[in-house]
Coordinates of C-alpha atoms and ligand atoms in Angstrom, one line a residue:
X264 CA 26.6 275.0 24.2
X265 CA 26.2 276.1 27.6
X266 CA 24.6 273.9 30.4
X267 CA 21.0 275.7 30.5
X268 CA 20.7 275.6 26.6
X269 CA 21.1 272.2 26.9
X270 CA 18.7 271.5 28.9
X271 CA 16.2 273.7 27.5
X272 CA 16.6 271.7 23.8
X273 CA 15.4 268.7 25.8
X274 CA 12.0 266.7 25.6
X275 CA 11.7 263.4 27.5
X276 CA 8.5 261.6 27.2
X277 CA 6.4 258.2 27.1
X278 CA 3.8 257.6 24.7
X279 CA 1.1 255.8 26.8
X280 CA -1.4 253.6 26.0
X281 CA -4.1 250.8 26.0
X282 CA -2.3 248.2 23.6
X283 CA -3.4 248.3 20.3
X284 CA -4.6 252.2 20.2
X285 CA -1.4 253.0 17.9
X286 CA 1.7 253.6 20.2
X287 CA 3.6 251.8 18.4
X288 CA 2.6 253.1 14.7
X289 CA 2.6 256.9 16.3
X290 CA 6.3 256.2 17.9
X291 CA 7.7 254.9 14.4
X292 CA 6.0 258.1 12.5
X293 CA 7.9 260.6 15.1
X294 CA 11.0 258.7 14.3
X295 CA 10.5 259.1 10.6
X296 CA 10.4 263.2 10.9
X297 CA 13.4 263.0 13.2
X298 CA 15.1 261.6 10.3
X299 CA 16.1 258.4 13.1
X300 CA 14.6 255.8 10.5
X301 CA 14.0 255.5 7.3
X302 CA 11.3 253.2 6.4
X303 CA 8.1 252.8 8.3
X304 CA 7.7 249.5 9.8
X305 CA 11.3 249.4 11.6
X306 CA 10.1 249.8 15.4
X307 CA 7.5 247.4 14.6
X308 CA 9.7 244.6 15.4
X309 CA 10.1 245.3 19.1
X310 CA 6.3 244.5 19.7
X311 CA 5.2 241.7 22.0
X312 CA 2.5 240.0 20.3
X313 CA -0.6 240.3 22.4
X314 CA -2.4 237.2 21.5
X315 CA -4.1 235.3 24.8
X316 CA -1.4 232.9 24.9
X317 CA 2.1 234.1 25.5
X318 CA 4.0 232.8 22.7
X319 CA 7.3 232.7 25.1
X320 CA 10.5 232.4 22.5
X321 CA 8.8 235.6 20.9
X322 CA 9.2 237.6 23.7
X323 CA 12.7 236.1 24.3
X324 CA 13.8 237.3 21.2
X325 CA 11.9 240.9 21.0
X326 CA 14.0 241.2 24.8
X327 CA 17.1 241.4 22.5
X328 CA 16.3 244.3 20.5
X329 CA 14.0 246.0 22.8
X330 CA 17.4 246.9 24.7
X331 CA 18.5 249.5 21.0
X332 CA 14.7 250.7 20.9
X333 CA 13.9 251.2 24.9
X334 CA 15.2 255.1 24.7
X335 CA 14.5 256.6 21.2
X336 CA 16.5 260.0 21.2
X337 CA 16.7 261.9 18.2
X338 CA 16.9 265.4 16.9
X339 CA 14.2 267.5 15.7
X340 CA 15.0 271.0 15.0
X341 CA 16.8 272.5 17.6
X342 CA 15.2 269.9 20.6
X343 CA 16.6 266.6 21.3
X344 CA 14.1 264.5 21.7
X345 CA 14.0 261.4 24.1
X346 CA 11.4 258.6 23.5
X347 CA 11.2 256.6 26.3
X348 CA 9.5 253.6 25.8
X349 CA 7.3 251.3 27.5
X350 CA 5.9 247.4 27.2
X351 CA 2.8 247.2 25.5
X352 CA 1.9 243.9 27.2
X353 CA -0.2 244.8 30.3
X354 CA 1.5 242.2 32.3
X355 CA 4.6 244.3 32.4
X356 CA 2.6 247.5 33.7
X357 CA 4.9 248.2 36.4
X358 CA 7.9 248.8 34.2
X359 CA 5.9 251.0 32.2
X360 CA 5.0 252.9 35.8
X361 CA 9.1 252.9 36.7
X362 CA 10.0 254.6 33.2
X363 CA 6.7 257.2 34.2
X364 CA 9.1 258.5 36.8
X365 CA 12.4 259.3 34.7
X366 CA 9.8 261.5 32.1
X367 CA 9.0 264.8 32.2
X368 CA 5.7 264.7 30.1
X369 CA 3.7 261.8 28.4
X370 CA 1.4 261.7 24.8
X371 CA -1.4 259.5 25.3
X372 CA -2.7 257.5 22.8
X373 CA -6.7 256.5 22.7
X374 CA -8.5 254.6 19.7
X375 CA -10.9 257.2 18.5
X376 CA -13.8 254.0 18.7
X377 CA -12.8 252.6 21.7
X378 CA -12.2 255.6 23.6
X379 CA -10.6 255.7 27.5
X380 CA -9.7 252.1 27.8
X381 CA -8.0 250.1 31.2
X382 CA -4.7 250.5 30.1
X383 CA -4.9 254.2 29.9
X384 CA -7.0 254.8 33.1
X385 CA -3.9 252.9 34.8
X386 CA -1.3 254.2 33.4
X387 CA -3.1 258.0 33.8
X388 CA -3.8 257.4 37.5
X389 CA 0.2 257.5 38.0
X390 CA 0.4 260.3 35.2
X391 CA -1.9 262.1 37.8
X392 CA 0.3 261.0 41.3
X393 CA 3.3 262.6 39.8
X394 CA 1.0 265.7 38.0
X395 CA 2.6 264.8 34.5
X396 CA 1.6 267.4 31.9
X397 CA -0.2 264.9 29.4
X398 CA -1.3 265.7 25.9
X399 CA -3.9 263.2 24.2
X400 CA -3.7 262.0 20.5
X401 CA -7.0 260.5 19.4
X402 CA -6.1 257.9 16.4
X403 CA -7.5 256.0 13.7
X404 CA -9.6 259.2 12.6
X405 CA -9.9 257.0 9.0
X406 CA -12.0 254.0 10.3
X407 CA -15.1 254.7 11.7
X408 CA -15.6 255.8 15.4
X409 CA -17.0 257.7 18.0
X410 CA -18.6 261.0 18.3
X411 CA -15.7 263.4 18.8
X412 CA -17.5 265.5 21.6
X413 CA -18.9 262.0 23.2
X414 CA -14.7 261.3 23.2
X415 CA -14.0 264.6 24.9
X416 CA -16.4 263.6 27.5
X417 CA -15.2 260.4 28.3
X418 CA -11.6 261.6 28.4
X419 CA -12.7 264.0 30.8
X420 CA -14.7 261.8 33.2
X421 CA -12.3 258.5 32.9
X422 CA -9.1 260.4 32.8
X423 CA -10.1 263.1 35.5
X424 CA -8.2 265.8 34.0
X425 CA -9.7 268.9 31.8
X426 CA -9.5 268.4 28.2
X427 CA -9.0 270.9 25.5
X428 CA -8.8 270.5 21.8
X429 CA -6.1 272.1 19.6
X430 CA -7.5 270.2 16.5
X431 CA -11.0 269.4 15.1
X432 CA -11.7 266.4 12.9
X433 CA -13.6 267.1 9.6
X434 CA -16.4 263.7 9.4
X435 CA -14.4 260.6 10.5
X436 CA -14.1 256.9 9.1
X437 CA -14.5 257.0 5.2
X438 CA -16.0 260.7 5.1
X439 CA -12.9 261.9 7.1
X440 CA -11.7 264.7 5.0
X441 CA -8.9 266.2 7.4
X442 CA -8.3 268.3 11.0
X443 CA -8.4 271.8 11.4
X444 CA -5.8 273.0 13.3
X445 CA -7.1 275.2 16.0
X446 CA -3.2 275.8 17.4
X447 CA -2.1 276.9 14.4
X448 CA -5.5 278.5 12.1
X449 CA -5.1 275.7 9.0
X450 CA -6.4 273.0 7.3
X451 CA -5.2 269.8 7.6
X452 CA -6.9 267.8 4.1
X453 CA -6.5 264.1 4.4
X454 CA -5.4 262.2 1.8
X455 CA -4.6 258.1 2.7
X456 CA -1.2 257.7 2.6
X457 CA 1.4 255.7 4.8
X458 CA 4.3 257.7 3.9
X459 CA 3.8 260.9 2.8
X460 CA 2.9 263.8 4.9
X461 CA -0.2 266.0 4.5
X462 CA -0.6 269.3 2.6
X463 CA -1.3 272.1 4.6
X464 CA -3.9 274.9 3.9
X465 CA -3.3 278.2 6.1
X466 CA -6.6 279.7 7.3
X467 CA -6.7 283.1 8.8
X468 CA -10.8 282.6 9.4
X469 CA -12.5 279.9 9.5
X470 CA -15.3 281.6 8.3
X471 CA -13.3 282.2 4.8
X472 CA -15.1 281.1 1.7
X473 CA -12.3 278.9 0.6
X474 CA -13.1 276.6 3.5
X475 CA -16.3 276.1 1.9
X476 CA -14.0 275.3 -1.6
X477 CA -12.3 272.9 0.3
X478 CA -14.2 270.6 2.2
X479 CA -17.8 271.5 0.6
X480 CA -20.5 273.4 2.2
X481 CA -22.3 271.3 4.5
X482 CA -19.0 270.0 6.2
X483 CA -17.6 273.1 6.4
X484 CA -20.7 274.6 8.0
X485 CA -20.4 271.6 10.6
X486 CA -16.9 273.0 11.4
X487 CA -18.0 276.2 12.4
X488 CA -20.6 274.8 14.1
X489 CA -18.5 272.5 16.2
X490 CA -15.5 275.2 16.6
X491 CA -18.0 277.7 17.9
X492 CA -19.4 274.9 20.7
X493 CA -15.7 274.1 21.8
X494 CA -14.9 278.1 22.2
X495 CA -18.3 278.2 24.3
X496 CA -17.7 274.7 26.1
X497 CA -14.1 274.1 26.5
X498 CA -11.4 277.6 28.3
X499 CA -9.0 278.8 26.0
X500 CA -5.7 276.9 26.3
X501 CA -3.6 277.3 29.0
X502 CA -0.1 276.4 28.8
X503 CA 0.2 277.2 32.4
X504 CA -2.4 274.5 33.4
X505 CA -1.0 271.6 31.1
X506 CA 2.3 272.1 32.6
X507 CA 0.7 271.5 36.5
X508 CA -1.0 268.4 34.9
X509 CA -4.3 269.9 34.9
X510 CA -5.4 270.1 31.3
X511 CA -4.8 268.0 28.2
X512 CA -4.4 269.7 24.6
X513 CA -6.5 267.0 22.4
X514 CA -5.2 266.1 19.0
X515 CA -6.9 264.1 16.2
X516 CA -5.2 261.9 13.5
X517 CA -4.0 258.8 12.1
X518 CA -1.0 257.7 13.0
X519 CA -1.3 254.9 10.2
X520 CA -1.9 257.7 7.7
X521 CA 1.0 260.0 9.4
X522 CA -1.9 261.9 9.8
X523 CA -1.8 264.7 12.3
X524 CA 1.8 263.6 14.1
X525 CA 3.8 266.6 12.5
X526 CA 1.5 268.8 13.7
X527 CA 1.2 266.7 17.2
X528 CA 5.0 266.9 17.2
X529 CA 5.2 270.7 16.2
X530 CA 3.0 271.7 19.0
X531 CA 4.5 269.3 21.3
X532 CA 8.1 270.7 21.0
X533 CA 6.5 273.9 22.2
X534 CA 4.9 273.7 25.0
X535 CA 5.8 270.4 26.9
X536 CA 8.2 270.9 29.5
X537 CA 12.3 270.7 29.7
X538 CA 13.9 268.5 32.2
X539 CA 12.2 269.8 35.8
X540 CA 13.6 269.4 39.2
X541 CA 13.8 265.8 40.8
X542 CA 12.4 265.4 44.3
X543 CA 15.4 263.8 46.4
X544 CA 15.0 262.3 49.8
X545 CA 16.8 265.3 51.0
X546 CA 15.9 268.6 49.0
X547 CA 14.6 269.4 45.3
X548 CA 17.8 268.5 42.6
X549 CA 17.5 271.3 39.8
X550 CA 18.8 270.1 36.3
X551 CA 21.3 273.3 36.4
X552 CA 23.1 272.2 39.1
X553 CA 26.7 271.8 38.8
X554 CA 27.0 268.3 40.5
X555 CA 26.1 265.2 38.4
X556 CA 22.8 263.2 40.0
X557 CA 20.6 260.5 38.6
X558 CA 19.3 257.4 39.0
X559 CA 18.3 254.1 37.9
X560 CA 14.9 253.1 36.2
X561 CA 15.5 250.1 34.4
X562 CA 17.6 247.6 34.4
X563 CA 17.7 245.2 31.2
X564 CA 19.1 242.0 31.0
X565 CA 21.4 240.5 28.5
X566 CA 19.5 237.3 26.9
X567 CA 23.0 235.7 26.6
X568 CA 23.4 233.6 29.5
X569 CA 27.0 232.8 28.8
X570 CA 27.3 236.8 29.4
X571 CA 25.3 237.7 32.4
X572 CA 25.5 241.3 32.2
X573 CA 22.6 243.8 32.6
X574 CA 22.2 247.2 31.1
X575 CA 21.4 249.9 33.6
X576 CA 19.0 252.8 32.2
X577 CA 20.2 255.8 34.0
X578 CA 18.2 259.1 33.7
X579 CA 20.7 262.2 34.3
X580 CA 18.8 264.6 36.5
X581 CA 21.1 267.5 37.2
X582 CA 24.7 268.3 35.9
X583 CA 26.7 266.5 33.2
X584 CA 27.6 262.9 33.5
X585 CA 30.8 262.1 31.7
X586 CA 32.4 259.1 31.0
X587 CA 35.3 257.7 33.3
X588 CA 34.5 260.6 36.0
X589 CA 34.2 259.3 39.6
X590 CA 30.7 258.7 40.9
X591 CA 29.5 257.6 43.8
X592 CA 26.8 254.5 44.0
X593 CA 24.5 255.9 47.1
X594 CA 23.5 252.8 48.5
X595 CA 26.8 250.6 48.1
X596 CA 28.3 253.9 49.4
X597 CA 31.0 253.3 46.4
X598 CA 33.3 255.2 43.8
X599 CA 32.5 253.9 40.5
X600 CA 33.6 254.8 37.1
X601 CA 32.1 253.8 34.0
X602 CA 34.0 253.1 30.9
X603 CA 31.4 252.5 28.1
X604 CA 28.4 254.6 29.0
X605 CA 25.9 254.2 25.6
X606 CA 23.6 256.7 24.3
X607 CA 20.3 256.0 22.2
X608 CA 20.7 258.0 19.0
X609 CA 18.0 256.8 16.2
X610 CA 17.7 253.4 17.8
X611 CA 21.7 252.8 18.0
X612 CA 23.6 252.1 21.1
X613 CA 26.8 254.0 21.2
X614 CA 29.4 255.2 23.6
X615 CA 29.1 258.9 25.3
X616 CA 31.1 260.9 26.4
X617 CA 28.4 263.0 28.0
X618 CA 25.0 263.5 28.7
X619 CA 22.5 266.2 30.2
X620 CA 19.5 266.3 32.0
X621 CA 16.5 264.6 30.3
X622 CA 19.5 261.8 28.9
X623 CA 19.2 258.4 29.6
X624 CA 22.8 256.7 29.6
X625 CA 22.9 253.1 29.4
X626 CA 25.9 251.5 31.8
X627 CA 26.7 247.9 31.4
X628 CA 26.6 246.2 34.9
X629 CA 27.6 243.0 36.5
X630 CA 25.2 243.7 39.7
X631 CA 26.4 247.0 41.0
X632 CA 22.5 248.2 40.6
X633 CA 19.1 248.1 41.7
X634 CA 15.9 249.9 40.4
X635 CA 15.7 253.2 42.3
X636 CA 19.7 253.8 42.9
X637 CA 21.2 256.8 43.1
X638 CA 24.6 258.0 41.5
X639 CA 25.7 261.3 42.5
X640 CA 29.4 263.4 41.9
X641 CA 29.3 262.9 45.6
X642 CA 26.3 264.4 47.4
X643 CA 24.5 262.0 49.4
X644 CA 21.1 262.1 47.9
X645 CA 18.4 259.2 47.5
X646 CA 15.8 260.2 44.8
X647 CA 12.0 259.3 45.4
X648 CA 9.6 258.4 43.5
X649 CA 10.0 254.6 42.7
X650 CA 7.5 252.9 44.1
X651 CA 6.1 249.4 43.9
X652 CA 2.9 249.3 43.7
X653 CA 0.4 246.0 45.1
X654 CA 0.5 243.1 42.9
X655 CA -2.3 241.4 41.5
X656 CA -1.5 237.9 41.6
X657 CA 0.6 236.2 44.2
X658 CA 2.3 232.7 43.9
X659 CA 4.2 230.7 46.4
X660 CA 7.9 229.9 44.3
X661 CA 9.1 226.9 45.5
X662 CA 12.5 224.8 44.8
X663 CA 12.1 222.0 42.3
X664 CA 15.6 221.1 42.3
X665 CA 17.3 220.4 45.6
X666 CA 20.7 220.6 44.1
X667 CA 20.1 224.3 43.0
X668 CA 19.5 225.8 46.0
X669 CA 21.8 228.4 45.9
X670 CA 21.4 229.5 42.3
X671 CA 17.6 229.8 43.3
X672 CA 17.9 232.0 45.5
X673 CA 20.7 234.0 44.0
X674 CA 18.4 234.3 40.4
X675 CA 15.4 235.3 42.6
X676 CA 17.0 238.2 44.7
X677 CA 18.7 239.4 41.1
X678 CA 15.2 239.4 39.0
X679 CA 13.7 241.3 42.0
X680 CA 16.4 243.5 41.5
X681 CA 16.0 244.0 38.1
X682 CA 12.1 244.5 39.2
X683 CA 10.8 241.5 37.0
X684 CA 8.6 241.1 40.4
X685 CA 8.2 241.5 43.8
X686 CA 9.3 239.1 46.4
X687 CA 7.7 239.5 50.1
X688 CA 8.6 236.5 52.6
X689 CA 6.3 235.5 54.8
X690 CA 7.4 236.0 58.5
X691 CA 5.2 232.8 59.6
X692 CA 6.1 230.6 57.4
X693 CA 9.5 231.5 55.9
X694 CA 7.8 231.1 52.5
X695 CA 8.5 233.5 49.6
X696 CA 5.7 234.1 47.9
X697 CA 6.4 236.6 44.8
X698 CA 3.5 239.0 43.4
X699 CA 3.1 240.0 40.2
X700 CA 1.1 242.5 37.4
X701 CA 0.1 239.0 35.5
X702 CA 0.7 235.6 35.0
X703 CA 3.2 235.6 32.3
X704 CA 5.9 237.2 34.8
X705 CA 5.7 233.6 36.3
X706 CA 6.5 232.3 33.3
X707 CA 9.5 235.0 32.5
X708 CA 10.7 234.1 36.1
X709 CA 10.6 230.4 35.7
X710 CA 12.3 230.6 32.2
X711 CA 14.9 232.8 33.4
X712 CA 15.4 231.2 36.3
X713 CA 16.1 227.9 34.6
X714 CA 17.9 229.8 31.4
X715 CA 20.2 232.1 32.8
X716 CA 20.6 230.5 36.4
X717 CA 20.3 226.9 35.8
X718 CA 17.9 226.5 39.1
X719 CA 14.1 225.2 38.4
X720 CA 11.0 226.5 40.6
X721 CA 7.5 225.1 40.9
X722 CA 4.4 227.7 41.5
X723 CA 2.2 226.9 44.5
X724 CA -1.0 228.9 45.1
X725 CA -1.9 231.4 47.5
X726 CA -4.8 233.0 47.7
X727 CA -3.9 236.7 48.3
X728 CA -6.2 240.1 47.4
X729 CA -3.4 243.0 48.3
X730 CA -0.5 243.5 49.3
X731 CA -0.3 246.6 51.6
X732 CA 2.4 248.5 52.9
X733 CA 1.8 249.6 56.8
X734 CA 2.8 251.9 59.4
X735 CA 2.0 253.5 62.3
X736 CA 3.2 256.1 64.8
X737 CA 1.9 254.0 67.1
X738 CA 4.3 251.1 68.2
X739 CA 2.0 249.4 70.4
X740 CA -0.3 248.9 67.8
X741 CA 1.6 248.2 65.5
X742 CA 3.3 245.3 67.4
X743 CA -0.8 244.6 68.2
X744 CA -1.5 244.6 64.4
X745 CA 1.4 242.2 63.5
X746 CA 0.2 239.4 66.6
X747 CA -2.9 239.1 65.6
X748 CA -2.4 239.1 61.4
X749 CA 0.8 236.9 62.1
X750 CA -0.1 234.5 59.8
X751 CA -0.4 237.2 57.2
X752 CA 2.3 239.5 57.8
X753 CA 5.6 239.2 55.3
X754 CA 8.3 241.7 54.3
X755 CA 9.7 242.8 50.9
X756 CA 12.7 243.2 49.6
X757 CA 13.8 246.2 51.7
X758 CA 12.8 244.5 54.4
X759 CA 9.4 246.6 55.1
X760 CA 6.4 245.2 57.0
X761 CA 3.8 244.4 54.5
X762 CA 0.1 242.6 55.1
X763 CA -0.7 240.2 52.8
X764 CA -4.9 240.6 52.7
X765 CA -6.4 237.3 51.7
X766 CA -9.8 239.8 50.2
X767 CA -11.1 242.8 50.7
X768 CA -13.7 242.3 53.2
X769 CA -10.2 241.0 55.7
X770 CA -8.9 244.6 54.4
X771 CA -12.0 246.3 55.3
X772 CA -12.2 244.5 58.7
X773 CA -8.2 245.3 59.7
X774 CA -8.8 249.0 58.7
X775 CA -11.9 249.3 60.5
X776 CA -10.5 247.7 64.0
X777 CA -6.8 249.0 63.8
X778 CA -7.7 253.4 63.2
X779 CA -4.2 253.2 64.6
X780 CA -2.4 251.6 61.8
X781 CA -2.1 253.1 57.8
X782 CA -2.6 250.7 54.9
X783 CA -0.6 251.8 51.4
X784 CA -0.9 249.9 48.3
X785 CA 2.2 251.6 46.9
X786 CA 5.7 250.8 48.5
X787 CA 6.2 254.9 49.0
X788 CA 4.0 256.8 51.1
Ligands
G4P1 P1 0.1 249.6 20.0 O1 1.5 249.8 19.9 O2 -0.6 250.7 20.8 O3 -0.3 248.3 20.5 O4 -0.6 249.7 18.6 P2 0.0 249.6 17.1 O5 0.8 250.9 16.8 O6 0.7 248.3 17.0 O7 -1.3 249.6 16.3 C1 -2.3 248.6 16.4 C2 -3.0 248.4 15.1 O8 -3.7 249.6 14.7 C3 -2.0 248.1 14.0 O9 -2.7 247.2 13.1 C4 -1.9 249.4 13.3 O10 -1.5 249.3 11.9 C5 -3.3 250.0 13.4 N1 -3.3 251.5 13.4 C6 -2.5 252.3 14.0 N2 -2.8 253.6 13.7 C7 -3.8 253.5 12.9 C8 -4.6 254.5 12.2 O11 -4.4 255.7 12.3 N3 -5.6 254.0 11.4 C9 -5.9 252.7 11.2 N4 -6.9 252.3 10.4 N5 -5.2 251.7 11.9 C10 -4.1 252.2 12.7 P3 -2.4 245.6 13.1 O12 -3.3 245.0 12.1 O13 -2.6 245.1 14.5 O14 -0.9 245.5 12.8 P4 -0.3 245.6 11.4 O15 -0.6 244.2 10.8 O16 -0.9 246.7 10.6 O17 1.2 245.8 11.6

């Protein structure tokens, strides 16, 4: 198959969303009609549980196997698919932003009565930086929820991006009698049913008597009601506009039920986007290309400390990556070849040969990598689009065993590698304070730290609002800014100046008396 048909067979996506909406069920269902798995209930397993307490050895263990189910590929007709997925536990919310950048579209998942949730106004705002086409799946249609129109609202307002349904619900909760597919003219009925998919009625009118036969006469005139508001309210799809990230198709289901997810799929195999061109330091990268380019998004550690190696989640961006060719690393400035590059076919890790745009190879590491490298066939190019965002919570890390020194500091530096965290120093003091999404990355780091590095490390507060990024063209200034906010001023990792805002009213005041100096609360600007 040539290049260009390979790419054009290929889907990558996330499925996004507040934990608990159904990521997880809708994920495993999509697997099923790939044919990757077998039995419902096998991607289960890789959940951390979200109860208020972090139960730690659970996580530990789920780290293991998350590593077979982190890139789902499978294929589906003539597409290959690639699942990418993400944590559901919010305090790992900037991994889930890193793997935003190696997709080319997400499906968002929203509990039909909860509605817009934090999770998903987060994880949308980057959706929205990066203008990822999004399509929205409304679930758990069977229990009882919100208005439908009331939903379209709110996605709307909260997610700030038009919305536009391709299905209608018939009642919800234990009325809920099925969807009416307005993509494809049929009825959807609804019978409960884990495992089976539903029977589908083709409609040419929706005005058809049989509709009446099928759903009775009073639902069926709701129906026509409703479809007649949504062709009045809502424009006509636009595949044009979903691509730019303007508009979201809306589909309703249950992904408990399989409900609406082959119809979710169909559609989506359609009209969500191939591999697109990668924004590079120096010029655009087109996935046609003839030279080999991508770069890393993840990097996953191996819970056996007696083997210290890391898995390195590599998203091919243009060309073919083979195994055993020469690359080069970008920023070791190095000729690497890898032996035992692994794809993710129906949840098993095996060795490629090759790979295409949209792929995600897997290349066992012993530290060559960082979050954000670059691997080329020998172009210099850096790709964008990594950044860190501002923690929330900010600790001092301190050595609790004298004796360990080194293996402290060797274990932090590789965790902040990995992107576990985010270390800034601070330039007064010499301390390292670390800033993370939540408090159990302190724990991770503590555990890992003592588990796979033998050093120990003791939290000390600090009390820190933001942490942002600055710049100015003005050096002056600058140099002005960093005297007087000495005690506040740190770098990160790369060695960029960052001020370290003790609460917003200190922000307020520095951007109000330094005009001359920009504040950014991501690491790329
Ligand atoms: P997440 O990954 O987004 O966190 O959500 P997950 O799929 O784990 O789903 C959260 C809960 O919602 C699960 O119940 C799941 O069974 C349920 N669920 C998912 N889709 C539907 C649906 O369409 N209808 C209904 N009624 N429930 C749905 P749980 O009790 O937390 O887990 P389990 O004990 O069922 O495994």
């Amino acid at each position: 198959m040539a290049i260009t048909d390979e790419i054009s067979r290929r889907r990558t996506f996330a499925i996004i969303s507040h934990p608990d909406a159904g990521k997880t069920t809708l994920t495993e269902k999509l697997l099923l009609f790939g044919g990757a798995i077998h039995v419902a209930g096998a991607v289960k397993s890789n959940k951390i549980k979200k109860t208020a307490t972090s139960d730690w050895m659970e996580i530990e263990k789920q780290r293991g196997i998350s590593v077979a189910t982190s890139v789902m590929g499978f294929n589906y007709g003539n597409y290959k698919i690639n699942i990418l997925d993400t944590p559901g536990h919010q305090d790992f919310a900037e991994d889930t932003f890193r793997t935003l950048t190696a997709v080319d579209s997400v499906i968002i998942v929203v509990d039909v009565a909860k509605g817009v949730e934090t999770q998903t106004r987060r994880l949308m705002e980057v959706c929205r930086m990066r203008n990822t086409p999004v399509i929205i799946f409304v679930n758990k249609l069977d229990r009882e929820g919100r208005d439908p129109f009331d939903i379209l609202d709110e996605l709307e307002q909260e997610l700030k991006i038009g919305v536009r349904p391709l299905s209608w619900p018939i009642n919800i909760g234990a009325k809920f009698k099925g969807v009416y597919n307005i993509y494809e003219h049929g009825l959807d009925l609804f019978t409960p049913s884990k495992q089976t998919v539903s029977e589908r009625v083709e409609i040419d009118d929706v005005n058809s008597p049989q509709v009446d036969e099928l759903v009775g006469e009073t639902d069926a005139a709701k129906l026509r009601e409703d479809l007649e508001l949504i062709e009045g309210v809502y424009p006509e799809f636009d595949e044009q506009a979903y691509l730019r990230g303007e508009t979201a198709p809306v589909f309703f289901g249950s992904a408990l039920n399989t409900f609406g997810v082959k119809e979710l799929l169909d559609c989506f195999v359609k009209i969500a986007p191939a591999p697109q061109p990668v924004q590079a330091m120096e010029r655009e990268v087109r996935p046609e290309e003839e030279g080999f380019s991508g770069f890393v998004f993840k990097i996953h550690a191996n819970m056996d400390p007696n083997h210290r190696s890391c898995i390195a989640f590599v998203k091919v961006c243009s060309g073919k990556f083979e195994r055993n060719a020469p690359y080069k690393h970008i920023r070791l400035d190095k000729t690497l070849r890898f032996a035992a590059p692994t794809a993710f076919m129906a949840q098993k890790k095996s060795v490629v040969d090759e790979a295409y745009p949209g792929d995600i190879v897997g290349i066992p590491d012993t530290g060559n990598f960082k979050i954000g490298d670059t691997l080329t066939s020998g172009e210099q190019l850096h790709f964008k689009g990594l950044p860190s965002f501002s923690p929330e919570m900010f600790k001092y890390i301190e050595n609790a065993d004298p004796m360990k020194q080194k293996q402290l500091d060797k274990g932090i530096n590789q965790l902040m590698d990995e992107g576990v965290a985010q270390l800034f120093i601070n330039q007064f003091n010499n301390r390292k304070i670390i800033g993370t999404v939540g408090q159990l990355q302190f724990e991770v780091i503590q555990y890992r730290l003592l588990h796979e590095y033998g050093a120990q490390c003791r939290w000390e507060p600090v009390s820190l609002y933001k942490a942002c990024w600055i710049e100015s063209d003005d050096d002056e200034a600058l140099a002005a800014f960093k005297r007087r906010k000495q005690q506040f001023m740190a770098l990160d990792k790369e060695g960029r100046d960052v001020f370290l805002a003790d609460s917003n009213y200190v922000l307020q005041m520095a951007q109000s008396d330094f005009p001359a100096i920009r504040f950014h609360f991501s690491s790329e600007f």
